PDB file of C-alpha atoms in Angstrom:
ATOM      1  CA  MET A   1      42.142 -33.175  25.782  1.00  0.00           C
ATOM      2  CA  SER A   2      40.387 -34.741  29.456  1.00  0.00           C
ATOM      3  CA  LYS A   3      41.250 -38.977  29.470  1.00  0.00           C
ATOM      4  CA  LEU A   4      37.940 -40.227  30.181  1.00  0.00           C
ATOM      5  CA  ILE A   5      38.182 -42.043  33.295  1.00  0.00           C
ATOM      6  CA  SER A   6      35.195 -44.738  33.755  1.00  0.00           C
ATOM      7  CA  ALA A   7      34.555 -46.434  37.081  1.00  0.00           C
ATOM      8  CA  PRO A   8      34.918 -50.067  37.734  1.00  0.00           C
ATOM      9  CA  VAL A   9      31.073 -51.712  35.841  1.00  0.00           C
ATOM     10  CA  ARG A  10      28.858 -53.044  38.906  1.00  0.00           C
ATOM     11  CA  PRO A  11      25.855 -55.596  38.516  1.00  0.00           C
ATOM     12  CA  ALA A  12      22.342 -52.905  38.515  1.00  0.00           C
ATOM     13  CA  GLN A  13      20.991 -53.753  42.446  1.00  0.00           C
ATOM     14  CA  VAL A  14      17.552 -53.893  42.617  1.00  0.00           C
ATOM     15  CA  PRO A  15      16.510 -52.585  45.889  1.00  0.00           C
ATOM     16  CA  ALA A  16      14.114 -54.549  48.091  1.00  0.00           C
ATOM     17  CA  PRO A  17      10.308 -53.879  48.630  1.00  0.00           C
ATOM     18  CA  GLY A  18      10.514 -50.930  51.125  1.00  0.00           C
ATOM     19  CA  ALA A  19      13.603 -50.056  50.692  1.00  0.00           C
ATOM     20  CA  ARG A  20      14.778 -46.431  50.061  1.00  0.00           C
ATOM     21  CA  GLY A  21      13.821 -45.406  46.045  1.00  0.00           C
ATOM     22  CA  ARG A  22      11.370 -47.469  45.591  1.00  0.00           C
ATOM     23  CA  VAL A  23       7.364 -46.540  47.272  1.00  0.00           C
ATOM     24  CA  ASP A  24       5.396 -49.477  48.478  1.00  0.00           C
ATOM     25  CA  TRP A  25       1.870 -48.475  47.654  1.00  0.00           C
ATOM     26  CA  ARG A  26      -0.123 -50.740  50.454  1.00  0.00           C
ATOM     27  CA  LYS A  27       1.484 -48.180  52.791  1.00  0.00           C
ATOM     28  CA  VAL A  28       0.670 -45.527  50.897  1.00  0.00           C
ATOM     29  CA  PHE A  29      -2.860 -46.313  50.604  1.00  0.00           C
ATOM     30  CA  ALA A  30      -3.229 -48.597  53.863  1.00  0.00           C
ATOM     31  CA  PHE A  31      -6.191 -47.593  56.166  1.00  0.00           C
ATOM     32  CA  PRO A  32      -5.627 -48.798  59.532  1.00  0.00           C
ATOM     33  CA  ASN A  33      -6.624 -52.002  60.920  1.00  0.00           C
ATOM     34  CA  PRO A  34      -8.705 -51.913  63.697  1.00  0.00           C
ATOM     35  CA  VAL A  35     -10.209 -48.739  64.128  1.00  0.00           C
ATOM     36  CA  ASN A  36     -10.961 -46.503  67.124  1.00  0.00           C
ATOM     37  CA  GLU A  37     -14.486 -46.171  67.152  1.00  0.00           C
ATOM     38  CA  TYR A  38     -14.172 -43.349  69.276  1.00  0.00           C
ATOM     39  CA  SER A  39     -11.566 -41.391  66.964  1.00  0.00           C
ATOM     40  CA  ALA A  40     -14.139 -41.738  64.023  1.00  0.00           C
ATOM     41  CA  ARG A  41     -17.143 -40.002  65.926  1.00  0.00           C
ATOM     42  CA  ILE A  42     -15.372 -37.600  66.597  1.00  0.00           C
ATOM     43  CA  THR A  43     -14.198 -37.163  63.230  1.00  0.00           C
ATOM     44  CA  ALA A  44     -17.974 -37.926  62.220  1.00  0.00           C
ATOM     45  CA  ALA A  45     -18.883 -35.126  64.426  1.00  0.00           C
ATOM     46  CA  LEU A  46     -16.418 -33.127  63.294  1.00  0.00           C
ATOM     47  CA  VAL A  47     -17.917 -33.354  59.446  1.00  0.00           C
ATOM     48  CA  VAL A  48     -21.474 -32.835  60.734  1.00  0.00           C
ATOM     49  CA  LEU A  49     -19.872 -28.791  62.654  1.00  0.00           C
ATOM     50  CA  LEU A  50     -18.466 -28.482  59.375  1.00  0.00           C
ATOM     51  CA  SER A  51     -21.348 -29.990  56.739  1.00  0.00           C
ATOM     52  CA  LEU A  52     -24.068 -27.477  59.342  1.00  0.00           C
ATOM     53  CA  VAL A  53     -21.203 -24.786  58.658  1.00  0.00           C
ATOM     54  CA  THR A  54     -21.814 -25.235  54.611  1.00  0.00           C
ATOM     55  CA  LEU A  55     -24.574 -25.666  54.849  1.00  0.00           C
ATOM     56  CA  LEU A  56     -26.647 -22.585  56.805  1.00  0.00           C
ATOM     57  CA  THR A  57     -23.700 -20.362  54.955  1.00  0.00           C
ATOM     58  CA  GLY A  58     -24.324 -21.893  51.625  1.00  0.00           C
ATOM     59  CA  ALA A  59     -20.679 -21.661  51.186  1.00  0.00           C
ATOM     60  CA  GLY A  60     -20.203 -23.739  48.780  1.00  0.00           C
ATOM     61  CA  TRP A  61     -16.349 -24.312  49.267  1.00  0.00           C
ATOM     62  CA  GLY A  62     -17.094 -26.340  52.635  1.00  0.00           C
ATOM     63  CA  LEU A  63     -18.370 -29.073  49.715  1.00  0.00           C
ATOM     64  CA  ALA A  64     -15.446 -29.117  48.755  1.00  0.00           C
ATOM     65  CA  VAL A  65     -13.470 -28.862  51.061  1.00  0.00           C
ATOM     66  CA  ILE A  66     -16.210 -32.182  52.613  1.00  0.00           C
ATOM     67  CA  ALA A  67     -14.704 -33.876  50.212  1.00  0.00           C
ATOM     68  CA  ALA A  68     -12.084 -33.426  49.836  1.00  0.00           C
ATOM     69  CA  GLY A  69     -11.717 -34.597  53.726  1.00  0.00           C
ATOM     70  CA  PHE A  70     -13.063 -37.917  52.200  1.00  0.00           C
ATOM     71  CA  TRP A  71     -11.076 -38.768  49.667  1.00  0.00           C
ATOM     72  CA  LEU A  72      -8.519 -38.445  52.258  1.00  0.00           C
ATOM     73  CA  ARG A  73      -9.880 -40.702  54.781  1.00  0.00           C
ATOM     74  CA  MET A  74     -11.293 -43.341  52.552  1.00  0.00           C
ATOM     75  CA  LEU A  75      -7.484 -43.089  50.282  1.00  0.00           C
ATOM     76  CA  PHE A  76      -4.848 -43.008  53.096  1.00  0.00           C
ATOM     77  CA  GLY A  77      -6.720 -43.546  56.356  1.00  0.00           C
ATOM     78  CA  PRO A  78      -6.090 -40.854  59.362  1.00  0.00           C
ATOM     79  CA  ARG A  79      -2.564 -39.816  58.912  1.00  0.00           C
ATOM     80  CA  ILE A  80      -3.482 -36.830  55.963  1.00  0.00           C
ATOM     81  CA  SER A  81      -6.676 -35.750  56.573  1.00  0.00           C
ATOM     82  CA  PRO A  82      -6.646 -32.414  59.022  1.00  0.00           C
ATOM     83  CA  PHE A  83     -10.049 -33.815  60.706  1.00  0.00           C
ATOM     84  CA  GLY A  84      -8.276 -37.618  60.473  1.00  0.00           C
ATOM     85  CA  VAL A  85      -5.014 -36.293  62.533  1.00  0.00           C
ATOM     86  CA  LEU A  86      -7.093 -33.728  64.732  1.00  0.00           C
ATOM     87  CA  SER A  87      -9.855 -36.868  66.424  1.00  0.00           C
ATOM     88  CA  VAL A  88      -6.833 -39.474  66.207  1.00  0.00           C
ATOM     89  CA  LYS A  89      -3.917 -37.753  67.724  1.00  0.00           C
ATOM     90  CA  VAL A  90      -5.483 -34.764  69.328  1.00  0.00           C
ATOM     91  CA  LEU A  91      -8.971 -35.110  70.344  1.00  0.00           C
ATOM     92  CA  THR A  92      -9.368 -38.978  71.372  1.00  0.00           C
ATOM     93  CA  PRO A  93      -6.313 -39.464  73.441  1.00  0.00           C
ATOM     94  CA  LEU A  94      -8.006 -36.731  75.578  1.00  0.00           C
ATOM     95  CA  LEU A  95     -10.701 -38.921  76.082  1.00  0.00           C
ATOM     96  CA  GLY A  96      -8.953 -41.346  76.769  1.00  0.00           C
ATOM     97  CA  ARG A  97     -11.070 -44.084  75.719  1.00  0.00           C
ATOM     98  CA  LYS A  98     -10.841 -46.688  73.249  1.00  0.00           C
ATOM     99  CA  ARG A  99     -12.814 -49.604  70.921  1.00  0.00           C
ATOM    100  CA  LEU A 100     -10.682 -50.952  68.882  1.00  0.00           C
ATOM    101  CA  VAL A 101     -13.005 -52.189  65.669  1.00  0.00           C
ATOM    102  CA  PRO A 102     -12.430 -53.485  62.138  1.00  0.00           C
ATOM    103  CA  GLY A 103     -11.833 -51.378  59.817  1.00  0.00           C
ATOM    104  CA  PRO A 104     -12.999 -52.577  56.567  1.00  0.00           C
ATOM    105  CA  PRO A 105     -16.289 -51.120  56.870  1.00  0.00           C
ATOM    106  CA  LYS A 106     -15.294 -47.829  58.290  1.00  0.00           C
ATOM    107  CA  ARG A 107     -13.370 -47.135  55.152  1.00  0.00           C
ATOM    108  CA  PHE A 108     -15.934 -48.456  53.127  1.00  0.00           C
ATOM    109  CA  ALA A 109     -17.797 -45.794  54.821  1.00  0.00           C
ATOM    110  CA  GLN A 110     -15.442 -42.417  54.274  1.00  0.00           C
ATOM    111  CA  GLY A 111     -15.686 -43.976  50.493  1.00  0.00           C
ATOM    112  CA  ILE A 112     -19.694 -43.596  50.645  1.00  0.00           C
ATOM    113  CA  GLY A 113     -18.846 -40.037  52.490  1.00  0.00           C
ATOM    114  CA  ALA A 114     -16.299 -39.689  49.536  1.00  0.00           C
ATOM    115  CA  ALA A 115     -19.652 -40.029  46.669  1.00  0.00           C
ATOM    116  CA  MET A 116     -21.450 -38.068  48.461  1.00  0.00           C
ATOM    117  CA  SER A 117     -19.861 -35.405  48.633  1.00  0.00           C
ATOM    118  CA  THR A 118     -18.578 -35.269  45.583  1.00  0.00           C
ATOM    119  CA  ALA A 119     -21.650 -35.968  44.075  1.00  0.00           C
ATOM    120  CA  ALA A 120     -23.065 -32.349  46.104  1.00  0.00           C
ATOM    121  CA  ALA A 121     -19.681 -30.981  45.507  1.00  0.00           C
ATOM    122  CA  ILE A 122     -20.604 -31.473  41.453  1.00  0.00           C
ATOM    123  CA  LEU A 123     -24.097 -30.257  41.674  1.00  0.00           C
ATOM    124  CA  PHE A 124     -23.751 -27.406  43.247  1.00  0.00           C
ATOM    125  CA  ALA A 125     -20.667 -26.610  40.714  1.00  0.00           C
ATOM    126  CA  ALA A 126     -23.722 -27.646  37.812  1.00  0.00           C
ATOM    127  CA  GLY A 127     -25.981 -24.546  39.739  1.00  0.00           C
ATOM    128  CA  LEU A 128     -28.411 -27.474  41.280  1.00  0.00           C
ATOM    129  CA  ALA A 129     -27.922 -26.271  44.452  1.00  0.00           C
ATOM    130  CA  PRO A 130     -30.823 -27.411  46.358  1.00  0.00           C
ATOM    131  CA  ALA A 131     -30.203 -31.755  44.553  1.00  0.00           C
ATOM    132  CA  ALA A 132     -26.298 -30.535  46.986  1.00  0.00           C
ATOM    133  CA  TRP A 133     -27.944 -29.810  49.842  1.00  0.00           C
ATOM    134  CA  ILE A 134     -30.703 -32.500  49.852  1.00  0.00           C
ATOM    135  CA  LEU A 135     -27.176 -34.702  49.650  1.00  0.00           C
ATOM    136  CA  LEU A 136     -25.749 -32.602  52.252  1.00  0.00           C
ATOM    137  CA  THR A 137     -28.601 -32.829  54.929  1.00  0.00           C
ATOM    138  CA  VAL A 138     -28.149 -36.909  53.851  1.00  0.00           C
ATOM    139  CA  LEU A 139     -24.796 -37.052  54.745  1.00  0.00           C
ATOM    140  CA  ILE A 140     -25.298 -35.506  57.726  1.00  0.00           C
ATOM    141  CA  ILE A 141     -27.752 -37.222  59.090  1.00  0.00           C
ATOM    142  CA  ALA A 142     -25.302 -40.346  58.087  1.00  0.00           C
ATOM    143  CA  ALA A 143     -22.695 -38.617  59.840  1.00  0.00           C
ATOM    144  CA  SER A 144     -24.927 -37.583  63.063  1.00  0.00           C
ATOM    145  CA  LEU A 145     -26.290 -41.250  63.649  1.00  0.00           C
ATOM    146  CA  GLU A 146     -21.984 -42.191  63.676  1.00  0.00           C
ATOM    147  CA  ALA A 147     -21.154 -39.386  65.836  1.00  0.00           C
ATOM    148  CA  PHE A 148     -24.060 -39.109  68.628  1.00  0.00           C
ATOM    149  CA  ALA A 149     -25.693 -42.880  68.640  1.00  0.00           C
ATOM    150  CA  GLY A 150     -22.464 -44.807  67.583  1.00  0.00           C
ATOM    151  CA  PHE A 151     -24.602 -46.111  64.920  1.00  0.00           C
ATOM    152  CA  CYS A 152     -21.833 -46.470  61.125  1.00  0.00           C
ATOM    153  CA  LEU A 153     -24.118 -46.610  58.285  1.00  0.00           C
ATOM    154  CA  GLY A 154     -21.393 -47.038  56.339  1.00  0.00           C
ATOM    155  CA  CYS A 155     -20.409 -50.163  57.733  1.00  0.00           C
ATOM    156  CA  ALA A 156     -23.770 -51.632  58.069  1.00  0.00           C
ATOM    157  CA  ILE A 157     -24.130 -51.240  54.887  1.00  0.00           C
ATOM    158  CA  PHE A 158     -21.119 -52.926  54.278  1.00  0.00           C
ATOM    159  CA  GLY A 159     -22.594 -56.189  56.430  1.00  0.00           C
ATOM    160  CA  LEU A 160     -25.438 -56.430  54.655  1.00  0.00           C
ATOM    161  CA  LEU A 161     -23.400 -56.411  51.095  1.00  0.00           C
ATOM    162  CA  GLN A 162     -21.123 -58.788  52.585  1.00  0.00           C
ATOM    163  CA  ARG A 163     -23.954 -61.101  54.325  1.00  0.00           C
ATOM    164  CA  ARG A 164     -25.024 -61.513  50.444  1.00  0.00           C
ATOM    165  CA  GLY A 165     -21.754 -62.590  48.690  1.00  0.00           C
ATOM    166  CA  LEU A 166     -21.086 -59.171  47.509  1.00  0.00           C
ATOM    167  CA  ILE A 167     -17.846 -58.217  49.198  1.00  0.00           C
ATOM    168  CA  PRO A 168     -16.202 -61.155  49.982  1.00  0.00           C
ATOM    169  CA  ASP A 169     -15.233 -62.878  53.934  1.00  0.00           C
ATOM    170  CA  ASP A 170     -11.815 -62.393  54.295  1.00  0.00           C
ATOM    171  CA  VAL A 171     -12.357 -58.894  52.826  1.00  0.00           C
ATOM    172  CA  CYS A 172     -13.363 -58.262  56.928  1.00  0.00           C
ATOM    173  CA  GLU A 173     -12.780 -61.692  58.601  1.00  0.00           C
ATOM    174  CA  ALA A 174     -14.204 -59.773  61.887  1.00  0.00           C
ATOM    175  CA  CYS A 175     -16.623 -58.676  60.628  1.00  0.00           C
ATOM    176  CA  ASN A 176     -18.056 -62.204  60.409  1.00  0.00           C
ATOM    177  CA  ASN A 177     -19.071 -61.518  63.930  1.00  0.00           C
ATOM    178  CA  ILE A 178     -21.284 -57.977  63.585  1.00  0.00           C
ATOM    179  CA  SER A 179     -24.670 -58.235  64.231  1.00  0.00           C
ATOM    180  CA  LEU A 180     -26.025 -57.080  60.461  1.00  0.00           C
ATOM    181  CA  ARG A 181     -23.902 -60.792  59.950  1.00  0.00           C
ATOM    182  CA  ARG A 182     -27.771 -63.217  61.408  1.00  0.00           C
ATOM    183  CA  PRO A 183     -29.036 -65.898  59.302  1.00  0.00           C
TER     184      PRO A 183
END
């Protein structure tokens, strides 16, 4: 028979927030604030490019890729999305330009893109391709406004909702001064 050797009993140790073994969910789902507008515009241009290829080829799988990209950017910021990483880490540094804008409206815009592209993918899968292509066309227009004119439609909607009191001011205090917040 073997003898059981017991180790001294120690009180349970609770890891500190962010300590090893514990997940800080705020960091997992963090979105940058502020955001470099040039990175956002480059990402939008990449979305336009993939969306046009998808629309012109009729490749339904492109809708799923577009939707996945929007979901990744909305949930995790640009650090996991291939387009986000490419624009933030590679293409924007080549430009050498930086213009910081508030992050919450950009995240909101990514959410709108996620909803629209997901709806388009579902419509396509349900056999309603014409409706899917209409939604994708609207997405192309919105992303083109961001990419080529510097006008973020989702950010404008965010400002309108904030002005109406549907989004609390403390969600984006820096947004209180954007041009859409006129009385």
